[in-house]
Short mmCIF file of C-alpha atoms in Angstrom, two decimals:
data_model
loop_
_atom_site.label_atom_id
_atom_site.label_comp_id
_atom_site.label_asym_id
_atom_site.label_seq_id
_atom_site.Cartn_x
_atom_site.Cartn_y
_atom_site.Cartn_z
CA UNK P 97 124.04 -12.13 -19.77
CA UNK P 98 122.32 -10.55 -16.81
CA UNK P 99 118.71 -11.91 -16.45
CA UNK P 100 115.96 -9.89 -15.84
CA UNK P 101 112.34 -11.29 -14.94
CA UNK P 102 109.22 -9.60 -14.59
CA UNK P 103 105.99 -11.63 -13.21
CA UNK P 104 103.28 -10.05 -14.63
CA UNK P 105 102.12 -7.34 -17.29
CA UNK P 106 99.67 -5.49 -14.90
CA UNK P 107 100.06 -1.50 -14.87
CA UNK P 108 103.15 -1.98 -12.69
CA UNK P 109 104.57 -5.22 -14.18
CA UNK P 110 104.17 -3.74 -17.96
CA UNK P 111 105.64 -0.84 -16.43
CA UNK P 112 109.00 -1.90 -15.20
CA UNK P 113 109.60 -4.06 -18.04
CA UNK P 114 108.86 -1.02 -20.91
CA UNK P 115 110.83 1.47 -18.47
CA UNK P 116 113.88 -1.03 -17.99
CA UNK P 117 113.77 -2.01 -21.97
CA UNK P 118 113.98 1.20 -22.46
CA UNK P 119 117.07 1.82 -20.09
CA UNK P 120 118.79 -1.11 -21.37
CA UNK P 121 118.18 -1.06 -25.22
CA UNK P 122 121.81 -0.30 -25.69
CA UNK P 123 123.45 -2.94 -23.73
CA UNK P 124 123.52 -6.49 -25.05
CA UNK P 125 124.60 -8.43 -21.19
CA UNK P 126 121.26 -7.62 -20.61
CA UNK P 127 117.79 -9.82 -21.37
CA UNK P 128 114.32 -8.59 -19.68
CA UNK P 129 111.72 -11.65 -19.92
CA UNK P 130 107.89 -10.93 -18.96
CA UNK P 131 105.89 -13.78 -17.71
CA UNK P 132 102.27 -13.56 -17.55
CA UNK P 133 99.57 -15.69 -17.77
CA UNK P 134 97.41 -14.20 -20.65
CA UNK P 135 99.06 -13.02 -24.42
CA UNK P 136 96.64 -9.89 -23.80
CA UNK P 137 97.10 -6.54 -21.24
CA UNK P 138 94.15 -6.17 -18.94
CA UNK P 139 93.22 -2.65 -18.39
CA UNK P 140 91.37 -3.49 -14.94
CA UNK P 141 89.99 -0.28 -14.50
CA UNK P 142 87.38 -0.60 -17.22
CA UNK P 143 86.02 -3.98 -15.97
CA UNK P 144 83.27 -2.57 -14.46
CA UNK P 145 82.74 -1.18 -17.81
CA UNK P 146 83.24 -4.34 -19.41
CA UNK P 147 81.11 -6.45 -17.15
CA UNK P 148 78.43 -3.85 -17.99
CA UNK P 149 78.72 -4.77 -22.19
CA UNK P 150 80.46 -1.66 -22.67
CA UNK P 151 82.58 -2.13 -25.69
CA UNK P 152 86.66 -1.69 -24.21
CA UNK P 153 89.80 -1.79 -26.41
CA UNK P 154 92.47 -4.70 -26.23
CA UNK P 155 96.17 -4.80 -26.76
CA UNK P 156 98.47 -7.88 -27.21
CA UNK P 157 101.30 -7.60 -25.31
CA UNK P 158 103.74 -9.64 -27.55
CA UNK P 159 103.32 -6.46 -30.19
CA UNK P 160 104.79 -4.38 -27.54
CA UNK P 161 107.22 -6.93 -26.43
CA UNK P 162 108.50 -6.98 -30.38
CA UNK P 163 109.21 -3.49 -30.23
CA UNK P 164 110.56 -3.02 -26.86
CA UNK P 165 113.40 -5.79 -26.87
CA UNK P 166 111.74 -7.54 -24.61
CA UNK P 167 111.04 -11.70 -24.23
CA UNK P 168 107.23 -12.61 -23.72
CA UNK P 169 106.55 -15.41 -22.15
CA UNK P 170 103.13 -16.57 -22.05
CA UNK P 171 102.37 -19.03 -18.71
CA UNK P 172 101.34 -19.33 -15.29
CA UNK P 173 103.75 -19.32 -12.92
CA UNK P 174 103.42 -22.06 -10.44
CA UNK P 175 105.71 -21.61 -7.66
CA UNK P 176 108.97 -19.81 -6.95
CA UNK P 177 112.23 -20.58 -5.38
CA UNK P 178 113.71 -17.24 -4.46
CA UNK P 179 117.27 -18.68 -3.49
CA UNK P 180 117.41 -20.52 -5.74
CA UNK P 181 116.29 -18.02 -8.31
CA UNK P 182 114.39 -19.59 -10.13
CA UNK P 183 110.35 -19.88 -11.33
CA UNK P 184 108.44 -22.49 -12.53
CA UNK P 185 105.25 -22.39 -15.36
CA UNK P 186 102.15 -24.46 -15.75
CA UNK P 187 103.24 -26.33 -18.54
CA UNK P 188 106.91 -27.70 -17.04
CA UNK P 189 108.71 -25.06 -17.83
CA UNK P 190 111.35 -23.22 -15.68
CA UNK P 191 113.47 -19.67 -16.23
CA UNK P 192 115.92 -18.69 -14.05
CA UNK P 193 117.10 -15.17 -13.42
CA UNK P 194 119.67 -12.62 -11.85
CA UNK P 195 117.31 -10.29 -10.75
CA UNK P 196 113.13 -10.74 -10.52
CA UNK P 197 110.42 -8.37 -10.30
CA UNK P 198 107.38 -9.50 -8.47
CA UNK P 199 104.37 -8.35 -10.07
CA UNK P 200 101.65 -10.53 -9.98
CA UNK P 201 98.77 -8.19 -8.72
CA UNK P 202 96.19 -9.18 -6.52
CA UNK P 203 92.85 -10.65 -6.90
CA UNK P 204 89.24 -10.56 -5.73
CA UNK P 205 89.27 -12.05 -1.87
CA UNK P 206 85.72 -14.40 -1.90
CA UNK P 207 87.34 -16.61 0.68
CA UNK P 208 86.56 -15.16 3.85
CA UNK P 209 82.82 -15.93 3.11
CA UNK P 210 81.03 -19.19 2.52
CA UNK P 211 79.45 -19.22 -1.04
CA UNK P 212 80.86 -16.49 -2.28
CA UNK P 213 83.75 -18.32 -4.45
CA UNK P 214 81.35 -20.65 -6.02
CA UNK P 215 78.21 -18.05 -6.46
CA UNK P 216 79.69 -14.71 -7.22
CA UNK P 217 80.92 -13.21 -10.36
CA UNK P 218 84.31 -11.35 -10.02
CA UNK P 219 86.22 -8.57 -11.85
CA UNK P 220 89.74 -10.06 -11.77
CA UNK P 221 90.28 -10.52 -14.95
CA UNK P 222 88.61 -9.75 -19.22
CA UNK P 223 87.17 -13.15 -18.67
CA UNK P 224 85.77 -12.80 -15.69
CA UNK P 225 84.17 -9.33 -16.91
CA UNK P 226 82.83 -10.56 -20.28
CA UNK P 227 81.01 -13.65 -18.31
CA UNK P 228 79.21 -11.22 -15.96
CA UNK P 229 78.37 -9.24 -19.49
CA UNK P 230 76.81 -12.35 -20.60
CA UNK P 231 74.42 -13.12 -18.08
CA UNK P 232 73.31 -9.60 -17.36
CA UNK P 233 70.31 -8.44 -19.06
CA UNK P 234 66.15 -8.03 -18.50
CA UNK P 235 64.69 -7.68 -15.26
CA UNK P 236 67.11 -8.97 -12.52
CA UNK P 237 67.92 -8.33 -9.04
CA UNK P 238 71.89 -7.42 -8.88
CA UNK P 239 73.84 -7.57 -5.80
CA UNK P 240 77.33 -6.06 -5.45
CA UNK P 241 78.73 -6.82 -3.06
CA UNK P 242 81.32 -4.17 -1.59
CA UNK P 243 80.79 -0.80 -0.73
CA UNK P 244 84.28 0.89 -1.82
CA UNK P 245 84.44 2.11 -5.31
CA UNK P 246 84.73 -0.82 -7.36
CA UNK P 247 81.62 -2.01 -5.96
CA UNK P 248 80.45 2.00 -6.72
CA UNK P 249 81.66 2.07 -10.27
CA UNK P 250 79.88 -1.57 -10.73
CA UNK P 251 77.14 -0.97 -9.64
CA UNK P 252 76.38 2.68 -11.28
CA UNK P 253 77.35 0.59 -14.40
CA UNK P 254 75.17 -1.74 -14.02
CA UNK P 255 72.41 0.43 -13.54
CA UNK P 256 72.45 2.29 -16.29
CA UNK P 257 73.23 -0.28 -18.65
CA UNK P 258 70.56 -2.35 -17.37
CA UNK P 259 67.81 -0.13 -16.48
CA UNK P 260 65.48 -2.83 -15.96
CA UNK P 261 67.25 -4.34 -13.28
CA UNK P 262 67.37 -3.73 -9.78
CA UNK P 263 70.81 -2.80 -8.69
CA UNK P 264 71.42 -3.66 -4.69
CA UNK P 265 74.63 -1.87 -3.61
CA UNK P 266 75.48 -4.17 0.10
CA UNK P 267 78.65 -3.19 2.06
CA UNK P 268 80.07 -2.35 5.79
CA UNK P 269 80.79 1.40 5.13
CA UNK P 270 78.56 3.70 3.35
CA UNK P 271 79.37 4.41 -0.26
CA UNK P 272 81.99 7.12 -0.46
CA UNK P 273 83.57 7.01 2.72
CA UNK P 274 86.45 8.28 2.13
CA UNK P 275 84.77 11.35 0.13
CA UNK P 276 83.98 15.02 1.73
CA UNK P 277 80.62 15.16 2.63
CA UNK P 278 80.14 17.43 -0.16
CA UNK P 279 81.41 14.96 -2.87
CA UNK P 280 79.61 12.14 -0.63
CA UNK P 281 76.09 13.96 -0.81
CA UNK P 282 76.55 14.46 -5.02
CA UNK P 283 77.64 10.24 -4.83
CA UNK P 284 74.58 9.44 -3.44
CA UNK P 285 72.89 11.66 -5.11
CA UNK P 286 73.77 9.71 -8.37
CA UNK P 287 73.32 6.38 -6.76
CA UNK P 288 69.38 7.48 -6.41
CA UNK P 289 68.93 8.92 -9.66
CA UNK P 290 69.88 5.11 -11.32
CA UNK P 291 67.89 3.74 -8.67
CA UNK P 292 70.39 1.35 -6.95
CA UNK P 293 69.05 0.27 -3.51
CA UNK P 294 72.07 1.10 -1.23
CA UNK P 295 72.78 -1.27 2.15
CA UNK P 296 75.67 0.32 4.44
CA UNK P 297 76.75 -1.24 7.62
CA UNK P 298 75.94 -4.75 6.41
CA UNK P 299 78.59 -7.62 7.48
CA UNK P 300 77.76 -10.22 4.56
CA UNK P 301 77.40 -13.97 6.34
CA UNK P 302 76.29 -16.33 3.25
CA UNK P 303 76.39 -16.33 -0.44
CA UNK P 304 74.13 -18.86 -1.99
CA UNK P 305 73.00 -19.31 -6.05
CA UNK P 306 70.18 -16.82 -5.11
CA UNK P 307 70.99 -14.36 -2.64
CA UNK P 308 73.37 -12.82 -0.51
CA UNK P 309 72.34 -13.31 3.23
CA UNK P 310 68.40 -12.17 3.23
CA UNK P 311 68.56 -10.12 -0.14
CA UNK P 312 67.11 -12.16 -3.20
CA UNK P 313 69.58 -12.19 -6.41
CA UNK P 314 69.77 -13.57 -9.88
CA UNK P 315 73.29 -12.20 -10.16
CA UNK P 316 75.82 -11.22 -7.65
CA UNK P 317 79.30 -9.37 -7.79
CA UNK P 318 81.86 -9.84 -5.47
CA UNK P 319 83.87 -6.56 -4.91
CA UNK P 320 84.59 -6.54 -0.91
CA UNK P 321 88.36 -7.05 -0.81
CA UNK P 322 91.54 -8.35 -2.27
CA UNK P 323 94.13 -10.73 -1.49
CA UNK P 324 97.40 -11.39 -3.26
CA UNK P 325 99.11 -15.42 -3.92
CA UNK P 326 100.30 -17.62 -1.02
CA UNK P 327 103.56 -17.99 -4.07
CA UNK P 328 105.65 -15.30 -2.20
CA UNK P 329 105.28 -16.45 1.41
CA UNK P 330 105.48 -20.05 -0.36
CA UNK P 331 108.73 -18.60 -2.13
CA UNK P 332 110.25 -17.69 1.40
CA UNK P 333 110.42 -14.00 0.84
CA UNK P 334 109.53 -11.89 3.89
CA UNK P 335 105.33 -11.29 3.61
CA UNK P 336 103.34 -8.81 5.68
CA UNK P 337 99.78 -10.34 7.53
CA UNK P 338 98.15 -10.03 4.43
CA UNK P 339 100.85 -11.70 2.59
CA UNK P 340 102.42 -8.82 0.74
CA UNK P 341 106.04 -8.79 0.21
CA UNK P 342 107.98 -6.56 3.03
CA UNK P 343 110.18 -4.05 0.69
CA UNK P 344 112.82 -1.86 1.46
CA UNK P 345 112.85 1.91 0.81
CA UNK P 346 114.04 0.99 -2.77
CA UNK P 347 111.46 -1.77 -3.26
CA UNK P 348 113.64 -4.38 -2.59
CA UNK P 349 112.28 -7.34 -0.87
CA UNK P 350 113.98 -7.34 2.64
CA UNK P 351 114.68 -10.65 2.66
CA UNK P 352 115.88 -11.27 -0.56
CA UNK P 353 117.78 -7.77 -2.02
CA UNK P 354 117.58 -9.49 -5.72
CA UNK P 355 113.85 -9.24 -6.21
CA UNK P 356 111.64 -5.82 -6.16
CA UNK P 357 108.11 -6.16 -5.28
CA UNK P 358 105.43 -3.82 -7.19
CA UNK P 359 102.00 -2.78 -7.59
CA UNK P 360 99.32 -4.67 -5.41
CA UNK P 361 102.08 -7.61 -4.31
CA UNK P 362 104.19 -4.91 -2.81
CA UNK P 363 103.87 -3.89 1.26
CA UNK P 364 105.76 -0.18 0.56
CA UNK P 365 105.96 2.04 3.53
CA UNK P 366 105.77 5.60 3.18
CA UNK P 367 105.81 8.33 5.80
CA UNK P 368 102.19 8.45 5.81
CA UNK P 369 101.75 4.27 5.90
CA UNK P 370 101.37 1.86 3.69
CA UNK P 371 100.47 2.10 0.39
CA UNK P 372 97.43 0.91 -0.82
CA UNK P 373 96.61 -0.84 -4.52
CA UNK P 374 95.50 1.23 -6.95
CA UNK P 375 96.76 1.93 -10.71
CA UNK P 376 97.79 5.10 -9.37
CA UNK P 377 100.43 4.34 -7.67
CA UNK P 378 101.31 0.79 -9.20
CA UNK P 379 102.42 2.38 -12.23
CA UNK P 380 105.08 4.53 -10.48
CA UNK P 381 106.63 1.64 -8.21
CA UNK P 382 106.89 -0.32 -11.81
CA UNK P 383 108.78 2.77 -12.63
CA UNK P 384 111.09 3.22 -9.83
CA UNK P 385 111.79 -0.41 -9.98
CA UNK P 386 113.21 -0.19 -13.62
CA UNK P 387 114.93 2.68 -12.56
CA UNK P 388 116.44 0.89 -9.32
CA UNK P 389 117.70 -2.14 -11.54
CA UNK P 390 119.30 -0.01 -13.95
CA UNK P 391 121.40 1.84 -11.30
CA UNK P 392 122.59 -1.45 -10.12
CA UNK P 393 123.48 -2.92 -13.18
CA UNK P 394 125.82 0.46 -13.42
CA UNK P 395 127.49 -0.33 -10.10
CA UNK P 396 125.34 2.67 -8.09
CA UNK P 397 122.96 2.03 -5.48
CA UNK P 398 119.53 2.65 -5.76
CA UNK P 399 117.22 5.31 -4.27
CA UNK P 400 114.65 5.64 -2.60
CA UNK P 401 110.87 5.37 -3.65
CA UNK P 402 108.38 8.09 -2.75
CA UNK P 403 104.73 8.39 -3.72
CA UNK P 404 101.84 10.68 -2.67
CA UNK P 405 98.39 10.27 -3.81
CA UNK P 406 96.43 13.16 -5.39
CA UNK P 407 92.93 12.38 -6.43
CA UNK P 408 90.51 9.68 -6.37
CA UNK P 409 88.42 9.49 -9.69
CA UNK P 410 85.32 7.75 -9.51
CA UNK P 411 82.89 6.91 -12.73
CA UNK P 412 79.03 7.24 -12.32
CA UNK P 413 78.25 5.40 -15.36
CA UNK P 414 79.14 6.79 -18.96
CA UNK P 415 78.06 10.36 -18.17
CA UNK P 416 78.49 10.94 -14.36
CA UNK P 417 81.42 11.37 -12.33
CA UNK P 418 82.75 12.74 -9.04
CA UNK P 419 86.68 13.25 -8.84
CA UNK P 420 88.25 13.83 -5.10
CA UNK P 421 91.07 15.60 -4.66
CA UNK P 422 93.30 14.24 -2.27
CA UNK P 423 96.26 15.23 0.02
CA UNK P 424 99.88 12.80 -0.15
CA UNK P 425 98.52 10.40 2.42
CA UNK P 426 94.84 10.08 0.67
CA UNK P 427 92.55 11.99 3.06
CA UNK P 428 90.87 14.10 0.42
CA UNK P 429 90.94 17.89 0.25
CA UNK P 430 88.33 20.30 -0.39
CA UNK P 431 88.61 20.36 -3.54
CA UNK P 432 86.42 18.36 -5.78
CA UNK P 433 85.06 17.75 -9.72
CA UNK P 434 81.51 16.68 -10.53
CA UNK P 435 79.71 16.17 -14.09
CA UNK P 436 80.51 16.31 -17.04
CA UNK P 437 84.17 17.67 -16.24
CA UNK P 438 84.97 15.42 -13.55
CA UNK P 439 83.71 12.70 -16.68
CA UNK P 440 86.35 14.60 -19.02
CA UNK P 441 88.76 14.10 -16.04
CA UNK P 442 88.69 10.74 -15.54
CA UNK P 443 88.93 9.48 -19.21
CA UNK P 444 91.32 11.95 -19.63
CA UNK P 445 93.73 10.11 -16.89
CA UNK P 446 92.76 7.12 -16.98
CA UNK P 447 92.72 7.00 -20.60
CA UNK P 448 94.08 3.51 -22.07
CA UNK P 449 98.23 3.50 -20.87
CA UNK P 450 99.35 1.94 -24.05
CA UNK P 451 100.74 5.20 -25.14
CA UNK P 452 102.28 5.39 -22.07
CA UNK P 453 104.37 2.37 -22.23
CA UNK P 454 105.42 3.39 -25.24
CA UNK P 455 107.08 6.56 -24.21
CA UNK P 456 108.43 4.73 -21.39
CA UNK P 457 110.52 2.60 -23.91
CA UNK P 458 111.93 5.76 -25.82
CA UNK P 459 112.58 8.10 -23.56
CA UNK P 460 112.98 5.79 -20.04
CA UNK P 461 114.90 8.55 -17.82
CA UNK P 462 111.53 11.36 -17.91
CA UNK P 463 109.87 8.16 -16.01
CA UNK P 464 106.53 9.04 -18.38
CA UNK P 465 103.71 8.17 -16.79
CA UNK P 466 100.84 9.68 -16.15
CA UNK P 467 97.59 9.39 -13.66
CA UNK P 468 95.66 6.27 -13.52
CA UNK P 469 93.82 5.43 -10.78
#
């Protein structure tokens, strides 16, 4: 029995394992297990939503584990040894494998400043989300801190949820950035019209219970940055600076050939750079992965990954958005949706993937998938 293991059920753990189920249902040498801390799938681009008290579906993954083949195992893992191959769970338990795939995401980075890990909600997880929910409401001052578009998206939430509350938007870079000034000027545009109090080219010092730096708060949202676990340098697989694992062009670690690296864990060069972590690309290196294993287990070699980025779809609460266009490497064309069909747009893509998995198991080989992101 070849052993499969996939750490995670993100978009691109969930995605490999429902893509390689699907390539393997046929063959019984082959078992694919998926570890992940939480019985239910996370669909992390609604959080915002969520946080807001928007009402946002939930699947259980051992449903889709049932019909795919597939072993669920419920646990956090606790440390790694890649030699050895093998991985260890919070509760004693250790499974051992043939050939792993490293997806365990990445995570909201409040450790670069002081405060902000004891005083700041975060959107890494339902949990997380549904807390913030809780203790927004009335007349508050909300900071949100981080001025790419999660911080965006949260705070436009926010603000029109909670129109009694004043919505502080604090960050280095001003709020669509990486926009056309066309698509820029309608961002802002919306940020005014629900009232949030934008600060740009702010380096946040201190997080305390009550404020961020100088700026009075009752709640505060931590959205400036990501970082991924110490586990894979810890599991002596080759890391980038930021501790991403270093893949090959097939999304094989390049220290250790046995385990691919996906999603927001992986450090994937393309001719353009490296990738950055988004849904929209996550999903396809979950993809290529399954793909990948399933050539090896037939004796070929695999091949090698290649992703270009098309648009970047940003919500403005439930009835404003502004969708950029975007050329391979992510610098944004001309071309760009506002309103009420750049709203149609974005639900419409990043509509919940369930589906998606689901074709993914019965017909692996058209690598169904579609955009999120």
């Amino acid at each position: 029995m070849t052993e499969i293991l996939v750490l995670g059920a993100g978009y691109a753990g969930l995605a490999a394992a429902a893509n390689l189920a699907g390539r393997t249902k046929r063959r019984d040498d082959v078992r694919v297990t998926v570890v992940n801390g939480s019985g239910r799938f996370t669909e992390r681009l609604r959080l915002h939503s969520t946080a807001a008290g928007n009402a946002t579906a939930g699947f259980e993954l051992r449903e889709l584990a049932a019909k795919a083949g597939i072993e669920f195992v419920e646990g956090w893992v606790t440390s790694v040894d890649a030699g050895g191959r093998e991985v260890r769970l919070d509760d004693g338990r250790s499974l051992s494998f043939d050939t792993l795939v490293w997806a365990l995401g990445s995570a909201a980075d409040t450790s670069e400043v002081p405060g902000a890990a004891e005083n700041a909600y975060t959107l890494d997880s339902r949990a997380d989300a549904e807390a913030l929910a809780a203790k927004l409401g009335g007349r508050q001052e909300v900071v949100v801190c981080g001025t790419g578009l999660t911080g965006v998206e949260t705070a436009a939430e926010i603000a029109e949820r909670h129109p009694g509350s004043t919505v502080h938007l604090v960050g280095r870079d001003q709020p669509g950035a990486s926009l056309t000034p066309e698509a820029r000027a309608y961002l802002r545009a919306a940020l005014t019209r629900l009232k949030i109090q934008v600060h740009s080219g702010a380096e946040i010092r201190k997080v305390t219970a009550h404020a961020v730096d100088d700026l009075a708060a009752d709640v505060i949202v931590w959205t400036a940055g990501t970082r991924v676990s110490p586990m894979a340098a810890a599991a002596g697989l080759t890391v980038d600076a930021r501790g991403r694992i270093v893949t090959d062009p097939s999304l094989r670690s390049v220290s250790h050939p046995h385990v691919y690296a996906v999603g927001d864990a992986a450090a994937v060069r393309q001719k353009y750079g490296l990738m950055h972590g988004t849904c929209q690309g996550g999903m396809p290196t979950g993809v290529h992965a399954a793909a990948s294993i399933a050539r090896e287990l037939d004796g070929r070699a695999p091949q090698e990954f290649r992703f270009g980025y098309y648009h970047a779809p940003i919500s403005l609460g439930r009835r404003d958005a502004v969708v950029q266009f975007t050329r391979a490497d992510d610098s944004p064309r001309r071309a760009f949706l506002t309103g009420r069909a750049a709203v149609w747009y974005k639900e419409t893509v990043t509509s919940a993937p369930w589906p998606t998995y689901g074709w993914m198991i019965r017909f692996p080989r058209l690598t169904a998938w579609w955009p999120h992101g």
